[in-house]
Amino acid sequence: MSPFLLTRTLPEDATDADLRADVLHGLTRTPKVLPPKWFYDARGSELFEEITRLPEYYPTRAEREILAARAGEIAAATGARTLVELGSGSSEKTRFLLDALTDLHTYVPVDVSESALMGAAKALLAQRPELDVHALISDFTRGLALPGTPGPRLVAFLGGTIGNLLPAERAVFLKSVRDLLSPGDSLLLGTDLVKDEEVLVRAYDDTAGVTAQFNKNVLAVIARELGADVDPADFDHVAVWDRENEWIEMRLRARSALSVKIRALDLVVPFEAGEELRTEVSAKFRQAGVRSELAAAGMELTHWWTDEAGRFALSLSTAS
């Protein structure tokens, strides 16, 4: 049996401290904002898995189509012996890469969720029992130190999650990834592409209302963890396309004037009728923009693949 290691670089109390800080900062500013990472408690993760199966939500299917068709090319271009997956979650799509990377020695999944890492590691070891697995409980947006593993290394950041970062945050993140890369290492990046506004909005406002439940789940997290007396029924789910910034915004809109008491913070947060709380930005990309952002971080885009419909892209880059 190959080694399995689990390393925690995120302090045990980091999640609670981060939630308190984000809620205090985000709900006392104008306009009000919360980062999307707080969607993903156990219930939020279940809802997101349901979203990925909805007919309106194309990104997961589109990315899987590319991986299924291009994993062999990715393997040939990288020759990776170590695969590092940022925000690995269930690692479901990673299996296409595992099948293609025949010289792979080590898999390094990185996630804030210990339970997600353990579940993914068990499933992957069942598929490739010869692999070394070194799981990291870490918040990669804060910077990341990787264990010593054989190169070349392929760092994968899939799912279009990079779109949840604002432009300045993306620049910092991509530079931190560049700093991880040695000569011969590569970054595989998933990006959702700019397309028809109606298609985009439907992907974040499905007719079954699953995304609305997902969006409102952040209120349930605040109620449970911080003792907030907030009722999700007092808010409407809103998804809008920002043409200037080329991103989708998810918001929660107060149906009437109300106050939310948050006991753990000794805080009262007033909402005016119709006031909106932004819970997610999901940027959409064009090839030229991706190339430019990678170049600014010190990486060169060498390969670009899309699904047949041109909705989503995977790019491969190396240190320049």
mmCIF file of C-alpha atoms in Angstrom:
data_model
loop_
_atom_site.group_PDB
_atom_site.id
_atom_site.type_symbol
_atom_site.label_atom_id
_atom_site.label_comp_id
_atom_site.label_asym_id
_atom_site.label_seq_id
_atom_site.Cartn_x
_atom_site.Cartn_y
_atom_site.Cartn_z
ATOM 1 C CA MET A 1 0.000 0.000 0.000
ATOM 2 C CA SER A 2 1.391 3.390 -0.956
ATOM 3 C CA PRO A 3 1.797 6.087 1.724
ATOM 4 C CA PHE A 4 -1.113 8.332 2.639
ATOM 5 C CA LEU A 5 -0.279 11.527 4.509
ATOM 6 C CA LEU A 6 -2.632 14.226 5.772
ATOM 7 C CA THR A 7 -1.061 17.560 6.679
ATOM 8 C CA ARG A 8 -2.881 20.533 8.194
ATOM 9 C CA THR A 9 -1.486 23.973 7.419
ATOM 10 C CA LEU A 10 -4.788 25.656 8.298
ATOM 11 C CA PRO A 11 -5.194 26.251 12.069
ATOM 12 C CA GLU A 12 -8.029 24.317 13.737
ATOM 13 C CA ASP A 13 -9.882 27.534 14.649
ATOM 14 C CA ALA A 14 -9.222 29.298 11.343
ATOM 15 C CA THR A 15 -12.673 28.637 9.888
ATOM 16 C CA ASP A 16 -14.515 30.171 12.844
ATOM 17 C CA ALA A 17 -12.177 33.175 12.975
ATOM 18 C CA ASP A 18 -12.444 33.737 9.216
ATOM 19 C CA LEU A 19 -16.247 33.546 9.274
ATOM 20 C CA ARG A 20 -16.446 36.095 12.084
ATOM 21 C CA ALA A 21 -14.051 38.434 10.285
ATOM 22 C CA ASP A 22 -15.812 38.118 6.918
ATOM 23 C CA VAL A 23 -19.283 38.672 8.383
ATOM 24 C CA LEU A 24 -18.177 41.636 10.490
ATOM 25 C CA HIS A 25 -16.364 43.267 7.581
ATOM 26 C CA GLY A 26 -18.831 42.353 4.852
ATOM 27 C CA LEU A 27 -22.097 43.212 6.589
ATOM 28 C CA THR A 28 -20.951 46.551 7.994
ATOM 29 C CA ARG A 29 -19.775 47.982 4.652
ATOM 30 C CA THR A 30 -21.756 49.420 1.759
ATOM 31 C CA PRO A 31 -22.670 47.589 -0.374
ATOM 32 C CA LYS A 32 -22.821 44.470 1.790
ATOM 33 C CA VAL A 33 -20.774 41.462 0.624
ATOM 34 C CA LEU A 34 -19.855 37.956 1.732
ATOM 35 C CA PRO A 35 -17.290 35.657 0.079
ATOM 36 C CA PRO A 36 -18.718 32.561 -1.644
ATOM 37 C CA LYS A 37 -16.654 30.090 0.391
ATOM 38 C CA TRP A 38 -19.317 30.238 3.129
ATOM 39 C CA PHE A 39 -21.853 28.483 0.893
ATOM 40 C CA TYR A 40 -20.047 25.205 1.377
ATOM 41 C CA ASP A 41 -21.060 23.570 4.616
ATOM 42 C CA ALA A 42 -22.338 19.993 4.295
ATOM 43 C CA ARG A 43 -25.748 21.137 3.040
ATOM 44 C CA GLY A 44 -24.241 23.690 0.659
ATOM 45 C CA SER A 45 -21.925 21.077 -0.821
ATOM 46 C CA GLU A 46 -24.900 18.766 -1.412
ATOM 47 C CA LEU A 47 -26.799 21.575 -3.125
ATOM 48 C CA PHE A 48 -23.836 22.427 -5.342
ATOM 49 C CA GLU A 49 -23.536 18.794 -6.437
ATOM 50 C CA GLU A 50 -27.233 18.985 -7.352
ATOM 51 C CA ILE A 51 -26.592 22.212 -9.287
ATOM 52 C CA THR A 52 -23.892 20.528 -11.379
ATOM 53 C CA ARG A 53 -26.513 18.060 -12.630
ATOM 54 C CA LEU A 54 -29.075 20.723 -13.624
ATOM 55 C CA PRO A 55 -29.751 21.189 -17.350
ATOM 56 C CA GLU A 56 -29.021 24.930 -17.100
ATOM 57 C CA TYR A 57 -25.636 24.517 -15.408
ATOM 58 C CA TYR A 58 -23.221 23.669 -18.214
ATOM 59 C CA PRO A 59 -19.698 24.336 -16.725
ATOM 60 C CA THR A 60 -19.216 20.972 -15.025
ATOM 61 C CA ARG A 61 -20.321 18.991 -18.068
ATOM 62 C CA ALA A 62 -18.298 21.164 -20.426
ATOM 63 C CA GLU A 63 -15.105 20.815 -18.393
ATOM 64 C CA ARG A 64 -15.614 17.063 -18.058
ATOM 65 C CA GLU A 65 -16.013 16.855 -21.853
ATOM 66 C CA ILE A 66 -12.661 18.581 -22.348
ATOM 67 C CA LEU A 67 -10.899 16.382 -19.800
ATOM 68 C CA ALA A 68 -12.320 13.227 -21.334
ATOM 69 C CA ALA A 69 -11.158 14.298 -24.797
ATOM 70 C CA ARG A 70 -7.831 15.944 -23.935
ATOM 71 C CA ALA A 71 -6.417 14.185 -20.876
ATOM 72 C CA GLY A 72 -3.995 12.253 -23.075
ATOM 73 C CA GLU A 73 -2.704 15.477 -24.627
ATOM 74 C CA ILE A 74 -2.361 17.051 -21.179
ATOM 75 C CA ALA A 75 -0.369 14.035 -19.996
ATOM 76 C CA ALA A 76 1.872 14.098 -23.057
ATOM 77 C CA ALA A 77 2.511 17.834 -22.730
ATOM 78 C CA THR A 78 3.349 17.727 -19.018
ATOM 79 C CA GLY A 79 4.844 14.304 -18.315
ATOM 80 C CA ALA A 80 3.712 14.943 -14.754
ATOM 81 C CA ARG A 81 4.890 12.706 -11.927
ATOM 82 C CA THR A 82 3.099 14.809 -9.302
ATOM 83 C CA LEU A 83 -0.458 16.146 -9.635
ATOM 84 C CA VAL A 84 -1.406 18.986 -7.275
ATOM 85 C CA GLU A 85 -5.123 19.808 -7.254
ATOM 86 C CA LEU A 86 -6.208 23.076 -5.645
ATOM 87 C CA GLY A 87 -9.724 23.041 -4.162
ATOM 88 C CA SER A 88 -9.905 19.346 -4.899
ATOM 89 C CA GLY A 89 -13.305 18.644 -3.299
ATOM 90 C CA SER A 90 -14.495 15.213 -4.390
ATOM 91 C CA SER A 91 -11.755 15.007 -7.091
ATOM 92 C CA GLU A 92 -14.308 13.440 -9.447
ATOM 93 C CA LYS A 93 -13.008 15.020 -12.660
ATOM 94 C CA THR A 94 -9.405 14.321 -11.640
ATOM 95 C CA ARG A 95 -9.897 10.671 -12.555
ATOM 96 C CA PHE A 96 -9.557 11.527 -16.254
ATOM 97 C CA LEU A 97 -6.091 12.906 -15.518
ATOM 98 C CA LEU A 98 -5.185 9.959 -13.308
ATOM 99 C CA ASP A 99 -6.027 7.535 -16.095
ATOM 100 C CA ALA A 100 -3.892 9.494 -18.567
ATOM 101 C CA LEU A 101 -0.904 10.320 -16.326
ATOM 102 C CA THR A 102 0.638 6.867 -16.446
ATOM 103 C CA ASP A 103 3.942 8.012 -14.893
ATOM 104 C CA LEU A 104 2.234 9.686 -11.955
ATOM 105 C CA HIS A 105 3.896 9.027 -8.604
ATOM 106 C CA THR A 106 2.206 11.437 -6.159
ATOM 107 C CA TYR A 107 -1.176 13.109 -5.861
ATOM 108 C CA VAL A 108 -1.496 16.221 -3.658
ATOM 109 C CA PRO A 109 -5.133 17.261 -3.116
ATOM 110 C CA VAL A 110 -5.540 20.639 -1.379
ATOM 111 C CA ASP A 111 -8.794 21.674 0.289
ATOM 112 C CA VAL A 112 -10.085 23.362 3.447
ATOM 113 C CA SER A 113 -12.352 20.378 4.154
ATOM 114 C CA GLU A 114 -10.781 17.382 5.869
ATOM 115 C CA SER A 115 -13.820 15.204 5.163
ATOM 116 C CA ALA A 116 -13.695 16.021 1.439
ATOM 117 C CA LEU A 117 -9.989 15.196 1.318
ATOM 118 C CA MET A 118 -10.406 11.886 3.126
ATOM 119 C CA GLY A 119 -13.283 10.800 0.909
ATOM 120 C CA ALA A 120 -11.469 11.754 -2.283
ATOM 121 C CA ALA A 121 -8.244 10.067 -1.173
ATOM 122 C CA LYS A 122 -9.979 6.780 -0.425
ATOM 123 C CA ALA A 123 -11.704 6.763 -3.806
ATOM 124 C CA LEU A 124 -8.524 7.610 -5.671
ATOM 125 C CA LEU A 125 -6.423 5.023 -3.866
ATOM 126 C CA ALA A 126 -8.999 2.424 -4.843
ATOM 127 C CA GLN A 127 -8.400 3.431 -8.471
ATOM 128 C CA ARG A 128 -4.623 3.864 -8.275
ATOM 129 C CA PRO A 129 -3.377 2.002 -5.174
ATOM 130 C CA GLU A 130 0.258 2.514 -6.160
ATOM 131 C CA LEU A 131 -0.002 6.312 -5.788
ATOM 132 C CA ASP A 132 1.497 8.274 -2.929
ATOM 133 C CA VAL A 133 -1.190 10.659 -1.647
ATOM 134 C CA HIS A 134 -0.225 13.690 0.417
ATOM 135 C CA ALA A 135 -3.418 15.591 1.271
ATOM 136 C CA LEU A 136 -3.163 19.185 2.508
ATOM 137 C CA ILE A 137 -5.808 20.876 4.657
ATOM 138 C CA SER A 138 -5.010 24.396 3.536
ATOM 139 C CA ASP A 139 -6.471 27.639 2.195
ATOM 140 C CA PHE A 140 -4.512 28.035 -1.026
ATOM 141 C CA THR A 141 -5.685 31.648 -1.430
ATOM 142 C CA ARG A 142 -3.409 32.509 1.500
ATOM 143 C CA GLY A 143 -0.324 31.117 -0.183
ATOM 144 C CA LEU A 144 0.797 27.536 -0.253
ATOM 145 C CA ALA A 145 3.921 25.530 0.461
ATOM 146 C CA LEU A 146 3.976 22.167 -1.289
ATOM 147 C CA PRO A 147 5.616 19.002 0.044
ATOM 148 C CA GLY A 148 8.744 17.737 -1.664
ATOM 149 C CA THR A 149 7.495 15.543 -4.513
ATOM 150 C CA PRO A 150 9.011 14.315 -7.778
ATOM 151 C CA GLY A 151 8.747 16.526 -10.839
ATOM 152 C CA PRO A 152 7.554 17.473 -13.271
ATOM 153 C CA ARG A 153 4.521 18.729 -11.318
ATOM 154 C CA LEU A 154 1.120 19.616 -12.733
ATOM 155 C CA VAL A 155 -0.897 22.087 -10.645
ATOM 156 C CA ALA A 156 -4.612 21.843 -11.517
ATOM 157 C CA PHE A 157 -7.191 24.490 -10.623
ATOM 158 C CA LEU A 158 -10.411 23.298 -12.208
ATOM 159 C CA GLY A 159 -14.106 24.173 -12.204
ATOM 160 C CA GLY A 160 -13.792 27.827 -13.169
ATOM 161 C CA THR A 161 -13.286 28.646 -9.479
ATOM 162 C CA ILE A 162 -10.727 31.291 -10.402
ATOM 163 C CA GLY A 163 -13.699 33.371 -11.534
ATOM 164 C CA ASN A 164 -14.770 33.771 -7.897
ATOM 165 C CA LEU A 165 -11.717 35.962 -7.324
ATOM 166 C CA LEU A 166 -11.763 39.655 -8.151
ATOM 167 C CA PRO A 167 -9.104 40.827 -10.646
ATOM 168 C CA ALA A 168 -6.658 42.025 -7.971
ATOM 169 C CA GLU A 169 -7.150 38.782 -6.041
ATOM 170 C CA ARG A 170 -6.567 36.750 -9.215
ATOM 171 C CA ALA A 171 -3.293 38.564 -9.809
ATOM 172 C CA VAL A 172 -2.047 37.734 -6.305
ATOM 173 C CA PHE A 173 -3.239 34.126 -6.590
ATOM 174 C CA LEU A 174 -1.670 33.501 -9.999
ATOM 175 C CA LYS A 175 1.622 34.986 -8.821
ATOM 176 C CA SER A 176 1.545 32.638 -5.814
ATOM 177 C CA VAL A 177 1.012 29.680 -8.174
ATOM 178 C CA ARG A 178 3.878 30.867 -10.371
ATOM 179 C CA ASP A 179 6.096 30.885 -7.297
ATOM 180 C CA LEU A 180 5.325 27.178 -6.803
ATOM 181 C CA LEU A 181 6.435 26.203 -10.303
ATOM 182 C CA SER A 182 9.901 24.887 -11.059
ATOM 183 C CA PRO A 183 11.251 24.491 -14.607
ATOM 184 C CA GLY A 184 9.160 21.814 -16.311
ATOM 185 C CA ASP A 185 6.105 22.296 -14.065
ATOM 186 C CA SER A 186 2.709 23.356 -15.470
ATOM 187 C CA LEU A 187 -0.593 24.948 -14.457
ATOM 188 C CA LEU A 188 -3.871 23.498 -15.770
ATOM 189 C CA LEU A 189 -6.551 26.172 -15.359
ATOM 190 C CA GLY A 190 -10.305 25.899 -15.893
ATOM 191 C CA THR A 191 -12.088 29.074 -17.033
ATOM 192 C CA ASP A 192 -15.715 29.645 -17.952
ATOM 193 C CA LEU A 193 -16.013 31.730 -21.105
ATOM 194 C CA VAL A 194 -18.027 34.836 -22.004
ATOM 195 C CA LYS A 195 -21.189 33.863 -23.852
ATOM 196 C CA ASP A 196 -24.841 34.786 -24.355
ATOM 197 C CA GLU A 197 -26.212 36.633 -21.320
ATOM 198 C CA GLU A 198 -29.361 34.513 -21.154
ATOM 199 C CA VAL A 199 -27.340 31.293 -21.004
ATOM 200 C CA LEU A 200 -25.168 32.713 -18.234
ATOM 201 C CA VAL A 201 -28.018 33.984 -16.084
ATOM 202 C CA ARG A 202 -29.964 30.724 -16.425
ATOM 203 C CA ALA A 203 -26.921 28.820 -15.148
ATOM 204 C CA TYR A 204 -27.144 30.796 -11.893
ATOM 205 C CA ASP A 205 -30.933 31.083 -11.645
ATOM 206 C CA ASP A 206 -32.364 27.674 -12.547
ATOM 207 C CA THR A 207 -36.074 27.034 -12.874
ATOM 208 C CA ALA A 208 -36.032 24.396 -10.105
ATOM 209 C CA GLY A 209 -34.743 26.944 -7.598
ATOM 210 C CA VAL A 210 -31.762 24.875 -6.492
ATOM 211 C CA THR A 211 -29.318 27.758 -6.925
ATOM 212 C CA ALA A 212 -31.641 29.971 -4.882
ATOM 213 C CA GLN A 213 -31.465 27.435 -2.042
ATOM 214 C CA PHE A 214 -27.687 27.300 -2.422
ATOM 215 C CA ASN A 215 -27.394 31.077 -2.284
ATOM 216 C CA LYS A 216 -29.625 31.362 0.790
ATOM 217 C CA ASN A 217 -27.656 28.618 2.533
ATOM 218 C CA VAL A 218 -25.054 31.219 3.501
ATOM 219 C CA LEU A 219 -27.709 32.717 5.778
ATOM 220 C CA ALA A 220 -28.265 29.324 7.396
ATOM 221 C CA VAL A 221 -24.501 29.072 8.024
ATOM 222 C CA ILE A 222 -24.447 32.476 9.737
ATOM 223 C CA ALA A 223 -27.518 31.578 11.797
ATOM 224 C CA ARG A 224 -26.032 28.300 12.982
ATOM 225 C CA GLU A 225 -22.426 29.351 13.527
ATOM 226 C CA LEU A 226 -22.873 32.917 14.782
ATOM 227 C CA GLY A 227 -26.352 32.871 16.304
ATOM 228 C CA ALA A 228 -27.912 35.205 13.732
ATOM 229 C CA ASP A 229 -31.692 35.574 13.850
ATOM 230 C CA VAL A 230 -31.999 35.638 10.068
ATOM 231 C CA ASP A 231 -34.763 33.985 8.058
ATOM 232 C CA PRO A 232 -33.795 33.001 4.484
ATOM 233 C CA ALA A 233 -37.447 33.493 3.501
ATOM 234 C CA ASP A 234 -36.944 37.241 4.037
ATOM 235 C CA PHE A 235 -34.576 37.369 1.050
ATOM 236 C CA ASP A 236 -34.887 36.741 -2.697
ATOM 237 C CA HIS A 237 -32.189 35.126 -4.805
ATOM 238 C CA VAL A 238 -30.893 37.384 -7.589
ATOM 239 C CA ALA A 239 -28.465 36.618 -10.421
ATOM 240 C CA VAL A 240 -27.361 39.415 -12.767
ATOM 241 C CA TRP A 241 -24.838 39.780 -15.597
ATOM 242 C CA ASP A 242 -22.415 42.702 -15.243
ATOM 243 C CA ARG A 243 -21.535 43.529 -18.861
ATOM 244 C CA GLU A 244 -18.743 45.954 -17.990
ATOM 245 C CA ASN A 245 -16.848 43.526 -15.747
ATOM 246 C CA GLU A 246 -18.019 40.419 -17.621
ATOM 247 C CA TRP A 247 -19.060 38.543 -14.530
ATOM 248 C CA ILE A 248 -22.188 37.107 -12.948
ATOM 249 C CA GLU A 249 -23.145 38.427 -9.528
ATOM 250 C CA MET A 250 -25.283 36.430 -7.131
ATOM 251 C CA ARG A 251 -27.073 38.516 -4.553
ATOM 252 C CA LEU A 252 -29.633 38.214 -1.787
ATOM 253 C CA ARG A 253 -32.278 40.974 -1.839
ATOM 254 C CA ALA A 254 -34.202 41.912 1.298
ATOM 255 C CA ARG A 255 -37.931 41.664 0.668
ATOM 256 C CA SER A 256 -38.678 44.333 3.270
ATOM 257 C CA ALA A 257 -36.848 46.511 5.778
ATOM 258 C CA LEU A 258 -35.442 44.340 8.575
ATOM 259 C CA SER A 259 -32.667 43.990 11.126
ATOM 260 C CA VAL A 260 -30.486 40.931 11.621
ATOM 261 C CA LYS A 261 -29.061 40.386 15.097
ATOM 262 C CA ILE A 262 -25.809 38.398 15.199
ATOM 263 C CA ARG A 263 -25.263 37.339 18.804
ATOM 264 C CA ALA A 264 -21.683 36.050 18.462
ATOM 265 C CA LEU A 265 -20.563 39.451 17.151
ATOM 266 C CA ASP A 266 -22.889 41.579 19.314
ATOM 267 C CA LEU A 267 -23.942 43.147 16.036
ATOM 268 C CA VAL A 268 -27.209 44.381 14.538
ATOM 269 C CA VAL A 269 -27.243 44.641 10.746
ATOM 270 C CA PRO A 270 -30.027 46.761 9.200
ATOM 271 C CA PHE A 271 -31.341 46.059 5.690
ATOM 272 C CA GLU A 272 -33.497 48.476 3.761
ATOM 273 C CA ALA A 273 -36.302 47.073 1.613
ATOM 274 C CA GLY A 274 -34.728 45.949 -1.654
ATOM 275 C CA GLU A 275 -31.162 46.211 -0.328
ATOM 276 C CA GLU A 276 -28.840 43.579 -1.759
ATOM 277 C CA LEU A 277 -26.063 41.494 -0.251
ATOM 278 C CA ARG A 278 -23.543 40.245 -2.834
ATOM 279 C CA THR A 279 -22.593 36.634 -2.164
ATOM 280 C CA GLU A 280 -20.634 35.669 -5.279
ATOM 281 C CA VAL A 281 -18.839 37.034 -8.291
ATOM 282 C CA SER A 282 -18.246 34.545 -11.109
ATOM 283 C CA ALA A 283 -16.062 36.079 -13.794
ATOM 284 C CA LYS A 284 -16.178 34.823 -17.367
ATOM 285 C CA PHE A 285 -13.114 34.938 -19.574
ATOM 286 C CA ARG A 286 -11.761 35.352 -23.085
ATOM 287 C CA GLN A 287 -8.587 33.651 -24.306
ATOM 288 C CA ALA A 288 -6.707 36.941 -24.726
ATOM 289 C CA GLY A 289 -7.568 37.968 -21.160
ATOM 290 C CA VAL A 290 -6.463 34.638 -19.697
ATOM 291 C CA ARG A 291 -3.200 34.821 -21.628
ATOM 292 C CA SER A 292 -2.604 38.369 -20.393
ATOM 293 C CA GLU A 293 -3.319 37.565 -16.731
ATOM 294 C CA LEU A 294 -1.039 34.533 -16.844
ATOM 295 C CA ALA A 295 1.727 36.560 -18.494
ATOM 296 C CA ALA A 296 1.453 39.244 -15.818
ATOM 297 C CA ALA A 297 2.023 36.514 -13.221
ATOM 298 C CA GLY A 298 5.071 35.176 -15.065
ATOM 299 C CA MET A 299 3.496 32.259 -16.954
ATOM 300 C CA GLU A 300 3.142 31.483 -20.649
ATOM 301 C CA LEU A 301 -0.044 29.930 -22.015
ATOM 302 C CA THR A 302 1.014 27.033 -24.235
ATOM 303 C CA HIS A 303 -2.209 25.069 -24.838
ATOM 304 C CA TRP A 304 -5.885 26.072 -25.020
ATOM 305 C CA TRP A 305 -8.755 23.585 -25.263
ATOM 306 C CA THR A 306 -12.520 24.187 -25.261
ATOM 307 C CA ASP A 307 -15.548 21.939 -25.284
ATOM 308 C CA GLU A 308 -17.246 21.460 -28.655
ATOM 309 C CA ALA A 309 -19.733 24.269 -27.991
ATOM 310 C CA GLY A 310 -16.992 26.690 -26.923
ATOM 311 C CA ARG A 311 -18.506 27.339 -23.509
ATOM 312 C CA PHE A 312 -15.562 26.483 -21.252
ATOM 313 C CA ALA A 313 -11.781 26.316 -21.588
ATOM 314 C CA LEU A 314 -8.841 24.486 -20.075
ATOM 315 C CA SER A 315 -5.466 26.138 -20.523
ATOM 316 C CA LEU A 316 -2.001 24.800 -19.862
ATOM 317 C CA SER A 317 0.777 27.183 -18.874
ATOM 318 C CA THR A 318 4.411 27.034 -17.855
ATOM 319 C CA ALA A 319 6.719 29.434 -16.048
ATOM 320 C CA SER A 320 8.060 32.003 -18.482
#
